[in-house]
């Protein structure tokens, strides 16, 4: 029998991938995986660090989740350290050790994966919790006595790709609840703060308790309005031209034999629209019982529509996230409930317990909407002190998902494929 010679099969070897195809693959990965992929090769590192890729990845993967910050406190004779809790897409809590958040830091704002942090020091801090980058900016006031973390906010204008820090500067003359008629603004990349004067005196107390929200390139907060049934009005501050406008809230009859008039208001964002929630208590128990949420449909016409009318079970609302409302109880538990319809009652049987934060106190807890991102701060080195992380990931997992510390199987395959490509090209 003659010898048989094996003929090589006709196979096509893909020696390289076009850069645009690599970008289409990388843009679908998580921030954690992308931070590790930067070490594969210079090409990938350049793609991932490109600001255009960063924004494309943010647009495609922006899935806001609840971020809770628990401040350092003494409770039951024990010192509890500062801690951050982030809920993932499956609503599982992950406790993180965030080195850029110091024990005395307060969270002022969250925008595109960047957070603004306030402390008693002479600087405020802008940080990317996912990458570990942070920068310090000198505060606009030297005398910080009477200053407060709620006077600061932080937002992004997509039209100019600029990030701006805002500070409500309290008036020197005393006013019931506090007032301000100047806003100090710092654009990341500029060298100094600027002063923008408001068209009228605004309530500092209303902004302090209802919060500030960044929607479509503008900042929104509440001020006093004695002519409204809400006793509030919305203030709009356009981050592009820094123009201030007052928006009237809809006429709503809050009179109800079972509920008192609203005692608390909160401004938020729902479906990329400015929304305002009015919280009412039950007359028979003095506990939170009802939340009405109205959404601004047309900025020019100042038209509103009721988004939700929710009856609660003595729960405090933390926020709305997609199709769920997140709340906490007096027993130090956090729950979520489906937003079943426009008008519904929260049912005990349908509550999903997310977290038991005892023995911590709810007064030492802050809640914000957060999304992980690759937004870089090193472009602003000239105007602030930027600290780069010693490791590539800014957040270190403490209790859950420890597998993320290991190289993913996909990354190993990519490294192998890249090495093979290099050998073929030699």
Short mmCIF file of C-alpha atoms in Angstrom, two decimals:
data_model
loop_
_atom_site.label_atom_id
_atom_site.label_comp_id
_atom_site.label_asym_id
_atom_site.label_seq_id
_atom_site.Cartn_x
_atom_site.Cartn_y
_atom_site.Cartn_z
CA UNK A 1 0.00 0.00 0.00
CA UNK A 2 1.52 3.30 -1.01
CA UNK A 3 2.02 6.02 1.48
CA UNK A 4 -0.73 8.58 1.83
CA UNK A 5 0.09 12.25 1.98
CA UNK A 6 -2.25 14.44 3.96
CA UNK A 7 -3.13 17.53 2.00
CA UNK A 8 -3.60 20.71 4.03
CA UNK A 9 -7.19 21.80 4.09
CA UNK A 10 -7.99 25.05 2.37
CA UNK A 11 -8.63 27.42 5.24
CA UNK A 12 -8.74 31.17 5.31
CA UNK A 13 -6.97 32.72 8.26
CA UNK A 14 -8.20 36.07 9.51
CA UNK A 15 -4.93 37.78 10.34
CA UNK A 16 -6.44 41.03 11.60
CA UNK A 17 -9.69 42.82 12.28
CA UNK A 18 -10.42 46.29 10.90
CA UNK A 19 -10.33 48.94 13.59
CA UNK A 20 -13.98 49.86 13.11
CA UNK A 21 -14.94 46.23 13.75
CA UNK A 22 -12.79 46.16 16.89
CA UNK A 23 -14.57 49.29 18.08
CA UNK A 24 -17.98 47.70 17.46
CA UNK A 25 -16.92 44.75 19.63
CA UNK A 26 -15.33 46.78 22.42
CA UNK A 27 -18.22 49.24 22.73
CA UNK A 28 -20.46 46.36 23.88
CA UNK A 29 -18.23 45.41 26.83
CA UNK A 30 -18.59 46.54 30.42
CA UNK A 31 -16.39 49.25 31.93
CA UNK A 32 -14.61 46.68 34.10
CA UNK A 33 -13.67 44.56 31.09
CA UNK A 34 -12.61 47.58 29.04
CA UNK A 35 -10.25 48.76 31.77
CA UNK A 36 -8.52 45.38 31.61
CA UNK A 37 -8.57 45.32 27.81
CA UNK A 38 -6.44 48.47 27.74
CA UNK A 39 -3.47 46.26 28.61
CA UNK A 40 -3.89 43.98 25.58
CA UNK A 41 -2.12 46.26 23.06
CA UNK A 42 -1.50 49.89 22.17
CA UNK A 43 -4.23 49.85 19.52
CA UNK A 44 -6.90 48.80 21.96
CA UNK A 45 -5.62 51.20 24.61
CA UNK A 46 -5.86 54.07 22.10
CA UNK A 47 -9.39 53.12 21.08
CA UNK A 48 -10.65 52.83 24.66
CA UNK A 49 -9.05 56.12 25.74
CA UNK A 50 -10.49 58.04 22.76
CA UNK A 51 -13.12 60.56 24.02
CA UNK A 52 -15.37 59.72 21.06
CA UNK A 53 -15.33 56.04 22.03
CA UNK A 54 -16.01 57.02 25.65
CA UNK A 55 -19.17 58.92 24.70
CA UNK A 56 -20.31 56.20 22.27
CA UNK A 57 -19.89 53.60 25.01
CA UNK A 58 -21.74 55.81 27.49
CA UNK A 59 -24.70 56.28 25.12
CA UNK A 60 -24.97 52.56 24.40
CA UNK A 61 -24.45 51.29 27.94
CA UNK A 62 -26.00 54.04 30.06
CA UNK A 63 -28.14 52.04 32.45
CA UNK A 64 -28.58 54.17 35.57
CA UNK A 65 -28.63 52.29 38.84
CA UNK A 66 -29.19 53.36 42.46
CA UNK A 67 -25.99 54.35 44.23
CA UNK A 68 -26.15 54.59 48.02
CA UNK A 69 -23.47 56.28 50.10
CA UNK A 70 -23.40 55.52 53.83
CA UNK A 71 -21.32 58.00 55.82
CA UNK A 72 -19.04 57.10 58.68
CA UNK A 73 -21.01 56.94 61.92
CA UNK A 74 -21.08 55.57 65.45
CA UNK A 75 -24.03 53.28 66.02
CA UNK A 76 -24.64 50.81 68.83
CA UNK A 77 -21.18 51.60 70.18
CA UNK A 78 -19.51 50.57 66.92
CA UNK A 79 -17.80 52.74 64.30
CA UNK A 80 -19.21 52.01 60.84
CA UNK A 81 -16.89 53.18 58.03
CA UNK A 82 -18.01 55.00 54.90
CA UNK A 83 -19.40 52.59 52.36
CA UNK A 84 -20.91 52.64 48.86
CA UNK A 85 -23.59 50.25 47.64
CA UNK A 86 -24.43 49.89 43.96
CA UNK A 87 -27.33 47.82 42.63
CA UNK A 88 -26.64 45.92 39.41
CA UNK A 89 -29.06 45.16 36.57
CA UNK A 90 -30.40 42.14 38.49
CA UNK A 91 -31.02 44.44 41.50
CA UNK A 92 -28.35 42.67 43.54
CA UNK A 93 -26.43 44.98 45.90
CA UNK A 94 -22.64 45.09 45.72
CA UNK A 95 -20.69 46.75 48.50
CA UNK A 96 -17.60 48.54 47.28
CA UNK A 97 -14.48 49.98 48.80
CA UNK A 98 -14.17 53.30 46.95
CA UNK A 99 -10.75 54.80 47.67
CA UNK A 100 -11.57 58.20 46.17
CA UNK A 101 -14.42 58.70 48.67
CA UNK A 102 -12.92 59.78 51.98
CA UNK A 103 -14.70 59.34 55.34
CA UNK A 104 -15.88 62.95 55.53
CA UNK A 105 -16.96 63.32 51.87
CA UNK A 106 -20.56 64.11 50.94
CA UNK A 107 -21.97 63.35 47.52
CA UNK A 108 -23.24 66.47 45.73
CA UNK A 109 -24.08 65.16 42.26
CA UNK A 110 -23.66 62.30 39.79
CA UNK A 111 -23.33 62.78 36.04
CA UNK A 112 -22.01 60.44 33.28
CA UNK A 113 -20.13 58.29 35.79
CA UNK A 114 -18.50 61.31 37.46
CA UNK A 115 -19.44 62.40 40.97
CA UNK A 116 -18.95 65.67 42.79
CA UNK A 117 -17.77 65.28 46.40
CA UNK A 118 -17.78 67.90 49.14
CA UNK A 119 -15.88 68.04 52.42
CA UNK A 120 -14.76 70.64 54.94
CA UNK A 121 -11.46 70.98 53.06
CA UNK A 122 -10.63 73.93 50.80
CA UNK A 123 -11.31 71.92 47.64
CA UNK A 124 -14.16 69.98 46.12
CA UNK A 125 -13.50 66.73 44.31
CA UNK A 126 -14.66 65.42 40.92
CA UNK A 127 -14.11 61.66 40.64
CA UNK A 128 -14.78 58.73 38.35
CA UNK A 129 -15.61 55.91 40.74
CA UNK A 130 -15.09 53.22 38.11
CA UNK A 131 -11.58 54.25 36.99
CA UNK A 132 -10.39 55.79 40.26
CA UNK A 133 -9.40 59.11 38.67
CA UNK A 134 -10.16 62.22 40.68
CA UNK A 135 -9.38 65.93 40.54
CA UNK A 136 -9.50 68.67 43.15
CA UNK A 137 -10.86 72.16 42.46
CA UNK A 138 -10.42 75.10 44.80
CA UNK A 139 -13.74 76.14 46.31
CA UNK A 140 -15.15 79.48 45.16
CA UNK A 141 -15.30 80.72 48.77
CA UNK A 142 -12.41 80.94 51.21
CA UNK A 143 -14.61 81.14 54.29
CA UNK A 144 -16.52 77.86 54.27
CA UNK A 145 -18.47 78.64 57.43
CA UNK A 146 -22.15 78.20 56.60
CA UNK A 147 -21.32 76.40 53.34
CA UNK A 148 -23.10 73.12 52.64
CA UNK A 149 -22.70 70.21 50.22
CA UNK A 150 -26.24 70.74 48.91
CA UNK A 151 -25.21 74.18 47.57
CA UNK A 152 -23.05 72.44 44.93
CA UNK A 153 -24.20 70.60 41.81
CA UNK A 154 -22.58 69.23 38.68
CA UNK A 155 -23.84 68.71 35.13
CA UNK A 156 -23.00 68.08 31.48
CA UNK A 157 -23.98 69.95 28.31
CA UNK A 158 -23.98 67.59 25.27
CA UNK A 159 -24.08 70.53 22.84
CA UNK A 160 -20.65 71.78 23.98
CA UNK A 161 -19.30 68.59 25.64
CA UNK A 162 -18.60 70.65 28.75
CA UNK A 163 -18.91 69.71 32.41
CA UNK A 164 -19.80 72.50 34.82
CA UNK A 165 -19.80 72.77 38.62
CA UNK A 166 -22.35 75.12 40.17
CA UNK A 167 -22.38 76.72 43.61
CA UNK A 168 -25.39 78.56 45.03
CA UNK A 169 -23.82 81.52 46.82
CA UNK A 170 -25.90 82.41 49.92
CA UNK A 171 -26.88 86.05 50.28
CA UNK A 172 -25.11 87.88 53.09
CA UNK A 173 -28.37 89.36 54.35
CA UNK A 174 -30.37 86.87 56.38
CA UNK A 175 -33.55 85.53 54.82
CA UNK A 176 -36.06 83.03 56.17
CA UNK A 177 -34.85 79.62 54.96
CA UNK A 178 -31.91 81.24 53.15
CA UNK A 179 -31.75 82.81 49.71
CA UNK A 180 -29.31 83.40 46.87
CA UNK A 181 -29.11 85.70 43.86
CA UNK A 182 -25.71 84.58 42.51
CA UNK A 183 -24.55 81.28 41.06
CA UNK A 184 -20.82 80.62 40.87
CA UNK A 185 -19.96 78.45 37.86
CA UNK A 186 -16.76 76.57 37.04
CA UNK A 187 -16.32 74.89 33.65
CA UNK A 188 -13.88 71.97 33.85
CA UNK A 189 -10.84 73.13 31.90
CA UNK A 190 -11.19 76.81 32.84
CA UNK A 191 -8.94 78.47 35.38
CA UNK A 192 -11.45 80.30 37.57
CA UNK A 193 -15.02 80.48 38.80
CA UNK A 194 -17.47 82.91 37.19
CA UNK A 195 -20.48 84.65 38.74
CA UNK A 196 -23.92 84.47 37.11
CA UNK A 197 -26.59 86.70 38.65
CA UNK A 198 -30.14 85.42 38.86
CA UNK A 199 -33.11 87.44 37.62
CA UNK A 200 -34.70 87.27 41.08
CA UNK A 201 -33.92 86.14 44.61
CA UNK A 202 -34.23 82.34 44.81
CA UNK A 203 -34.92 80.08 47.78
CA UNK A 204 -31.83 78.31 49.05
CA UNK A 205 -33.88 76.17 51.41
CA UNK A 206 -36.05 74.76 48.58
CA UNK A 207 -33.01 73.82 46.49
CA UNK A 208 -31.31 72.29 49.53
CA UNK A 209 -34.17 69.92 50.34
CA UNK A 210 -35.49 69.04 46.86
CA UNK A 211 -32.18 68.55 45.05
CA UNK A 212 -30.85 69.53 41.61
CA UNK A 213 -31.17 67.46 38.43
CA UNK A 214 -29.29 67.63 35.10
CA UNK A 215 -31.51 66.96 32.04
CA UNK A 216 -30.61 67.54 28.39
CA UNK A 217 -27.95 70.17 29.00
CA UNK A 218 -29.71 72.16 31.72
CA UNK A 219 -29.88 72.14 35.52
CA UNK A 220 -33.24 72.22 37.31
CA UNK A 221 -34.19 72.85 40.93
CA UNK A 222 -37.11 74.21 42.95
CA UNK A 223 -37.70 77.64 44.48
CA UNK A 224 -40.55 79.18 46.47
CA UNK A 225 -43.68 80.39 44.66
CA UNK A 226 -46.53 81.59 46.90
CA UNK A 227 -48.94 81.82 43.94
CA UNK A 228 -48.73 78.09 43.17
CA UNK A 229 -50.75 75.33 44.86
CA UNK A 230 -47.37 73.59 45.21
CA UNK A 231 -45.86 76.72 46.82
CA UNK A 232 -42.95 75.93 44.49
CA UNK A 233 -41.73 76.69 40.97
CA UNK A 234 -39.00 75.09 38.83
CA UNK A 235 -35.84 77.02 37.96
CA UNK A 236 -34.02 76.13 34.73
CA UNK A 237 -30.35 76.98 34.19
CA UNK A 238 -29.12 76.34 30.64
CA UNK A 239 -25.50 75.14 30.81
CA UNK A 240 -24.73 76.42 27.30
CA UNK A 241 -25.74 80.09 27.49
CA UNK A 242 -26.17 80.13 31.31
CA UNK A 243 -29.66 81.58 30.95
CA UNK A 244 -32.08 81.27 33.87
CA UNK A 245 -35.81 80.71 33.41
CA UNK A 246 -38.71 80.16 35.81
CA UNK A 247 -41.14 77.35 35.01
CA UNK A 248 -44.57 77.27 36.66
CA UNK A 249 -45.85 73.98 38.03
CA UNK A 250 -49.33 72.75 37.01
CA UNK A 251 -52.43 73.68 38.96
CA UNK A 252 -53.12 70.69 41.20
CA UNK A 253 -55.74 70.37 43.92
CA UNK A 254 -53.97 68.65 46.80
CA UNK A 255 -57.02 68.84 49.08
CA UNK A 256 -57.92 65.36 50.28
CA UNK A 257 -59.73 64.29 53.48
CA UNK A 258 -57.26 61.43 53.95
CA UNK A 259 -54.00 63.30 53.25
CA UNK A 260 -52.35 66.51 54.37
CA UNK A 261 -50.93 69.02 51.92
CA UNK A 262 -47.48 68.11 50.53
CA UNK A 263 -44.68 68.45 53.08
CA UNK A 264 -41.80 67.45 50.83
CA UNK A 265 -40.92 67.92 47.17
CA UNK A 266 -38.29 66.23 45.06
CA UNK A 267 -37.11 67.02 41.54
CA UNK A 268 -35.90 64.15 39.39
CA UNK A 269 -35.64 62.82 35.83
CA UNK A 270 -37.95 60.27 34.22
CA UNK A 271 -37.49 59.22 30.58
CA UNK A 272 -35.15 62.20 29.97
CA UNK A 273 -37.81 64.63 31.21
CA UNK A 274 -37.84 66.88 34.27
CA UNK A 275 -40.25 65.51 36.87
CA UNK A 276 -41.40 66.78 40.26
CA UNK A 277 -42.75 64.61 43.07
CA UNK A 278 -45.03 65.87 45.85
CA UNK A 279 -45.09 63.75 49.02
CA UNK A 280 -48.16 63.80 51.30
CA UNK A 281 -48.76 62.26 54.73
CA UNK A 282 -51.84 60.50 56.06
CA UNK A 283 -53.93 62.58 58.43
CA UNK A 284 -54.63 59.63 60.73
CA UNK A 285 -51.02 58.47 61.21
CA UNK A 286 -48.77 61.35 60.08
CA UNK A 287 -46.82 58.83 58.00
CA UNK A 288 -45.93 59.09 54.32
CA UNK A 289 -48.95 57.94 52.35
CA UNK A 290 -49.07 59.39 48.84
CA UNK A 291 -46.74 60.56 46.07
CA UNK A 292 -47.85 62.49 42.98
CA UNK A 293 -45.30 62.77 40.17
CA UNK A 294 -45.71 65.24 37.32
CA UNK A 295 -43.54 65.44 34.18
CA UNK A 296 -42.66 68.51 32.10
CA UNK A 297 -43.79 67.65 28.55
CA UNK A 298 -43.10 70.96 26.78
CA UNK A 299 -40.53 73.47 28.00
CA UNK A 300 -41.76 76.33 25.78
CA UNK A 301 -45.44 75.93 26.61
CA UNK A 302 -44.66 74.87 30.18
CA UNK A 303 -47.16 72.03 29.93
CA UNK A 304 -47.20 69.18 32.44
CA UNK A 305 -48.83 65.76 32.71
CA UNK A 306 -49.28 63.46 35.68
CA UNK A 307 -46.92 60.51 35.38
CA UNK A 308 -47.75 58.58 38.56
CA UNK A 309 -50.13 58.70 41.51
CA UNK A 310 -48.83 56.25 44.12
CA UNK A 311 -50.19 55.36 47.55
CA UNK A 312 -47.47 54.10 49.89
CA UNK A 313 -47.31 52.02 53.05
CA UNK A 314 -45.32 54.27 55.39
CA UNK A 315 -42.30 54.07 53.07
CA UNK A 316 -39.90 56.81 51.99
CA UNK A 317 -39.18 57.11 48.28
CA UNK A 318 -35.52 56.96 47.21
CA UNK A 319 -36.13 57.22 43.48
CA UNK A 320 -37.59 55.80 40.28
CA UNK A 321 -35.41 53.60 38.09
CA UNK A 322 -36.89 52.36 34.84
CA UNK A 323 -39.99 50.32 35.69
CA UNK A 324 -39.38 50.28 39.46
CA UNK A 325 -39.76 52.57 42.44
CA UNK A 326 -37.17 52.18 45.23
CA UNK A 327 -38.14 52.92 48.84
CA UNK A 328 -36.86 52.45 52.37
CA UNK A 329 -38.71 51.72 55.59
CA UNK A 330 -38.33 52.86 59.19
CA UNK A 331 -36.99 49.36 59.94
CA UNK A 332 -33.89 50.14 57.80
CA UNK A 333 -34.84 47.98 54.82
CA UNK A 334 -34.74 48.98 51.17
CA UNK A 335 -37.43 47.67 48.82
CA UNK A 336 -38.43 47.98 45.19
CA UNK A 337 -41.88 47.69 43.62
CA UNK A 338 -43.03 47.51 40.02
CA UNK A 339 -44.50 50.71 38.59
CA UNK A 340 -47.65 48.79 37.73
CA UNK A 341 -49.67 51.63 36.21
CA UNK A 342 -50.15 55.37 36.32
CA UNK A 343 -52.18 55.10 39.51
CA UNK A 344 -51.67 52.26 41.98
CA UNK A 345 -51.17 51.29 45.61
CA UNK A 346 -47.92 49.72 46.80
CA UNK A 347 -48.76 46.17 47.89
CA UNK A 348 -46.83 44.41 50.64
CA UNK A 349 -46.95 41.10 48.77
CA UNK A 350 -45.27 42.67 45.75
CA UNK A 351 -42.46 44.40 47.63
CA UNK A 352 -39.01 43.00 46.86
CA UNK A 353 -36.49 43.41 49.66
CA UNK A 354 -33.15 44.62 48.28
CA UNK A 355 -31.05 45.48 51.30
CA UNK A 356 -31.00 45.57 55.10
CA UNK A 357 -28.79 48.54 55.99
CA UNK A 358 -29.10 48.22 59.77
CA UNK A 359 -27.57 49.28 62.09
CA UNK A 360 -26.96 52.37 59.97
CA UNK A 361 -29.37 55.30 60.09
CA UNK A 362 -31.25 56.59 57.07
CA UNK A 363 -30.25 60.18 57.92
CA UNK A 364 -26.63 59.21 57.10
CA UNK A 365 -27.55 57.71 53.73
CA UNK A 366 -27.41 59.48 50.36
CA UNK A 367 -29.08 58.14 47.22
CA UNK A 368 -28.14 59.08 43.65
CA UNK A 369 -28.54 57.77 40.12
CA UNK A 370 -25.23 56.40 38.86
CA UNK A 371 -23.86 54.84 35.69
CA UNK A 372 -20.35 53.44 35.23
CA UNK A 373 -18.31 55.16 32.52
CA UNK A 374 -14.83 55.69 31.09
CA UNK A 375 -14.97 59.51 31.18
CA UNK A 376 -11.43 60.77 31.79
CA UNK A 377 -10.28 63.65 33.96
CA UNK A 378 -6.63 63.90 32.92
CA UNK A 379 -7.62 66.41 30.19
CA UNK A 380 -8.19 68.96 32.97
CA UNK A 381 -4.78 68.72 34.64
CA UNK A 382 -4.00 72.39 34.00
CA UNK A 383 -6.87 73.67 36.12
CA UNK A 384 -7.00 71.12 38.92
CA UNK A 385 -4.93 68.55 40.74
CA UNK A 386 -5.63 65.17 39.12
CA UNK A 387 -4.81 61.95 40.93
CA UNK A 388 -4.45 58.80 38.87
CA UNK A 389 -5.29 55.44 40.44
CA UNK A 390 -2.49 53.02 41.29
CA UNK A 391 -4.62 50.22 39.91
CA UNK A 392 -6.67 50.23 36.76
CA UNK A 393 -9.99 49.80 38.53
CA UNK A 394 -11.10 52.44 40.98
CA UNK A 395 -13.64 50.28 42.78
CA UNK A 396 -12.60 47.20 44.69
CA UNK A 397 -15.36 44.69 45.37
CA UNK A 398 -15.63 43.68 49.01
CA UNK A 399 -18.41 41.12 49.24
CA UNK A 400 -19.92 40.14 45.90
CA UNK A 401 -18.78 39.16 42.41
CA UNK A 402 -15.19 38.40 43.38
CA UNK A 403 -14.75 36.68 40.05
CA UNK A 404 -14.34 40.11 38.44
CA UNK A 405 -10.84 40.35 39.93
CA UNK A 406 -9.70 37.55 37.63
CA UNK A 407 -9.06 37.94 33.93
CA UNK A 408 -12.17 37.08 32.01
CA UNK A 409 -12.17 34.13 29.68
CA UNK A 410 -12.89 36.48 26.79
CA UNK A 411 -9.83 38.57 27.59
CA UNK A 412 -7.61 35.48 27.60
CA UNK A 413 -8.91 34.50 24.17
CA UNK A 414 -8.26 37.98 22.85
CA UNK A 415 -4.70 37.96 24.18
CA UNK A 416 -4.12 34.60 22.53
CA UNK A 417 -5.63 35.78 19.24
CA UNK A 418 -3.57 38.95 19.28
CA UNK A 419 -0.35 36.99 19.95
CA UNK A 420 -1.15 34.65 17.08
CA UNK A 421 -1.80 37.61 14.79
CA UNK A 422 1.55 39.13 15.69
CA UNK A 423 3.36 35.84 14.96
CA UNK A 424 1.63 35.51 11.59
CA UNK A 425 2.52 39.06 10.60
CA UNK A 426 6.21 38.60 11.44
#
